[in-house]
Short mmCIF file of C-alpha atoms and ligand atoms in Angstrom, two decimals:
data_model
loop_
_atom_site.label_atom_id
_atom_site.label_comp_id
_atom_site.label_asym_id
_atom_site.label_seq_id
_atom_site.Cartn_x
_atom_site.Cartn_y
_atom_site.Cartn_z
CA MET A 1 91.17 -84.15 -56.63
CA ASP A 2 88.21 -82.34 -55.01
CA ASP A 3 86.63 -79.22 -56.20
CA ASP A 4 88.68 -76.87 -54.18
CA CYS A 5 91.90 -78.41 -55.16
CA GLU A 6 90.95 -78.14 -58.81
CA LYS A 7 89.87 -74.46 -58.39
CA VAL A 8 93.21 -73.75 -56.68
CA ALA A 9 95.14 -75.50 -59.32
CA ALA A 10 93.50 -73.46 -62.04
CA ILE A 11 94.15 -70.22 -60.32
CA VAL A 12 97.83 -71.13 -59.44
CA SER A 13 98.51 -72.22 -63.02
CA ARG A 14 97.16 -68.90 -64.30
CA TYR A 15 100.20 -67.39 -62.71
CA GLY A 16 102.56 -70.06 -63.86
CA SER A 17 102.92 -71.47 -60.25
CA ASN A 18 105.04 -68.55 -59.48
CA ARG A 19 105.53 -67.98 -55.88
CA ASP A 20 106.09 -64.33 -56.40
CA SER A 21 102.36 -64.14 -57.45
CA LEU A 22 101.12 -65.16 -54.05
CA ILE A 23 99.16 -61.96 -53.42
CA SER A 24 97.47 -62.14 -56.85
CA ILE A 25 96.60 -65.82 -56.38
CA LEU A 26 95.05 -64.95 -52.90
CA GLN A 27 93.15 -62.03 -54.46
CA ASP A 28 91.65 -64.44 -57.19
CA ILE A 29 90.81 -67.01 -54.42
CA GLN A 30 89.09 -64.39 -52.41
CA SER A 31 86.99 -63.29 -55.44
CA GLU A 32 85.91 -66.87 -56.02
CA TYR A 33 85.12 -67.65 -52.36
CA HIS A 34 84.61 -64.35 -50.87
CA TYR A 35 87.20 -65.26 -48.14
CA LEU A 36 90.28 -67.53 -47.78
CA PRO A 37 89.16 -70.95 -46.52
CA GLU A 38 91.77 -72.79 -44.45
CA ASN A 39 91.76 -75.86 -46.63
CA VAL A 40 92.19 -73.65 -49.73
CA LEU A 41 95.27 -71.84 -48.11
CA ARG A 42 96.66 -75.35 -47.50
CA ALA A 43 96.27 -76.32 -51.09
CA VAL A 44 97.87 -73.00 -52.12
CA ALA A 45 100.87 -73.66 -49.94
CA SER A 46 101.21 -77.24 -51.15
CA GLN A 47 100.90 -76.18 -54.86
CA LEU A 48 103.38 -73.45 -54.57
CA GLY A 49 105.73 -75.37 -52.32
CA LEU A 50 105.61 -72.78 -49.61
CA PRO A 51 105.40 -73.11 -45.90
CA LEU A 52 101.75 -72.70 -44.81
CA ILE A 53 102.94 -70.04 -42.39
CA GLN A 54 104.14 -67.87 -45.21
CA VAL A 55 100.80 -67.98 -46.92
CA TYR A 56 99.04 -67.26 -43.68
CA GLY A 57 101.38 -64.43 -43.09
CA VAL A 58 100.30 -62.79 -46.32
CA ALA A 59 96.66 -63.57 -45.85
CA THR A 60 96.67 -62.02 -42.47
CA PHE A 61 98.80 -59.00 -43.27
CA PHE A 62 96.43 -57.24 -45.85
CA LYS A 63 93.09 -55.96 -44.61
CA ALA A 64 91.57 -56.74 -47.82
CA PHE A 65 91.89 -60.51 -47.15
CA SER A 66 89.50 -62.22 -44.80
CA LEU A 67 89.82 -65.63 -43.14
CA GLU A 68 86.18 -65.65 -42.17
CA PRO A 69 83.34 -66.07 -44.63
CA ARG A 70 82.07 -62.86 -46.12
CA GLY A 71 79.15 -61.69 -48.17
CA GLN A 72 79.05 -61.57 -51.85
CA HIS A 73 79.03 -57.76 -51.64
CA ILE A 74 81.25 -55.79 -49.32
CA VAL A 75 79.88 -52.52 -47.95
CA SER A 76 82.41 -50.14 -46.39
CA VAL A 77 81.43 -47.02 -44.57
CA CYS A 78 84.14 -44.51 -43.92
CA LEU A 79 84.17 -43.15 -40.27
CA GLY A 80 87.23 -41.05 -40.67
CA THR A 81 87.08 -37.52 -39.10
CA ALA A 82 86.15 -35.67 -42.33
CA CYS A 83 83.34 -38.30 -43.25
CA HIS A 84 82.18 -38.27 -39.54
CA VAL A 85 81.69 -34.48 -39.46
CA ARG A 86 79.79 -34.64 -42.72
CA GLY A 87 77.23 -37.08 -41.53
CA ALA A 88 78.82 -40.51 -41.80
CA PRO A 89 77.20 -42.00 -38.43
CA ALA A 90 73.77 -41.38 -39.88
CA VAL A 91 74.79 -43.00 -43.11
CA LEU A 92 76.21 -46.04 -41.07
CA ASP A 93 72.96 -46.25 -38.99
CA GLU A 94 70.82 -46.46 -42.25
CA VAL A 95 73.10 -49.06 -43.78
CA LYS A 96 72.76 -51.11 -40.52
CA ARG A 97 69.00 -50.68 -40.70
CA ARG A 98 68.74 -51.63 -44.26
CA LEU A 99 71.07 -54.70 -44.02
CA GLY A 100 69.96 -55.76 -40.53
CA ILE A 101 73.60 -56.23 -39.43
CA ALA A 102 76.42 -54.42 -37.50
CA PRO A 103 79.90 -53.73 -38.71
CA SER A 104 82.00 -56.80 -39.18
CA GLU A 105 78.88 -58.91 -39.69
CA THR A 106 77.34 -60.62 -42.73
CA THR A 107 73.75 -61.07 -43.60
CA GLU A 108 72.33 -64.60 -43.19
CA ASP A 109 71.85 -65.01 -46.97
CA MET A 110 75.62 -64.22 -47.38
CA ARG A 111 74.78 -61.39 -49.81
CA PHE A 112 76.39 -58.52 -47.74
CA SER A 113 79.22 -57.80 -45.39
CA LEU A 114 79.46 -54.49 -43.59
CA GLU A 115 82.67 -52.85 -42.43
CA THR A 116 83.70 -49.52 -41.17
CA VAL A 117 86.97 -47.93 -42.36
CA ASN A 118 89.12 -44.88 -41.23
CA CYS A 119 89.56 -42.51 -44.15
CA LEU A 120 89.93 -43.74 -47.75
CA GLY A 121 91.81 -40.64 -48.76
CA ALA A 122 88.76 -39.04 -50.52
CA CYS A 123 87.81 -36.73 -47.66
CA ALA A 124 86.62 -33.94 -49.91
CA LEU A 125 83.91 -36.30 -51.20
CA GLY A 126 82.62 -37.51 -47.91
CA PRO A 127 80.79 -39.07 -46.49
CA ILE A 128 82.06 -42.08 -48.51
CA VAL A 129 80.52 -45.51 -48.85
CA VAL A 130 82.37 -48.20 -51.00
CA VAL A 131 80.32 -51.07 -52.31
CA ASP A 132 82.51 -53.83 -54.00
CA GLY A 133 85.34 -51.38 -54.61
CA LYS A 134 83.22 -48.63 -56.17
CA TYR A 135 83.22 -45.26 -54.41
CA HIS A 136 80.04 -43.48 -53.63
CA GLY A 137 80.58 -39.86 -52.46
CA GLN A 138 78.49 -37.24 -50.53
CA MET A 139 76.37 -40.04 -49.39
CA ARG A 140 73.18 -39.48 -47.48
CA PRO A 141 70.83 -41.93 -45.79
CA GLY A 142 68.26 -41.37 -48.51
CA LYS A 143 70.74 -42.26 -51.37
CA LEU A 144 71.41 -45.72 -49.79
CA LYS A 145 68.52 -47.46 -51.31
CA LYS A 146 69.75 -46.86 -54.79
CA VAL A 147 73.26 -47.65 -54.01
CA LEU A 148 72.57 -50.89 -52.08
CA GLY A 149 69.83 -51.84 -54.53
CA LYS A 150 72.37 -52.08 -57.40
S1 FES B 1 87.56 -39.42 -43.72
FE1 FES B 1 86.50 -40.41 -45.15
S2 FES B 1 87.67 -40.25 -46.85
FE2 FES B 1 88.83 -39.31 -45.56
#
């Protein structure tokens, strides 16, 4: 058994090999690899006894899952209307400048991936930047050094 198969087996057994836990299993795999590699999805399908197409169906349905390698840290900048009028474009420009990447890209050292989103439901706190699931409200370009530095 190679490393990936062992890791998948450990994650799948955490959920008692329960097919209904497919989403949780994929979440754990994404935390481990920062994306969902094809060979790992094949191993999940095989270990749960599910058709590969069903595993891919879930993996591609949820935006939180990625089939492409992503960075260790995910930076999301909200460009919804409320955040936009409060200065999100300037915040995004500063994130791009600091990380040296455009939205949908990952830094060469695989530390950061940048994405844009349309409204996170916290408009009153805009502009919003989310780093690894943590919301940072009323963001200004000058505050990014501290937020990204963490
Ligand atoms: S527009 Fe950014 S949180 Fe709603």
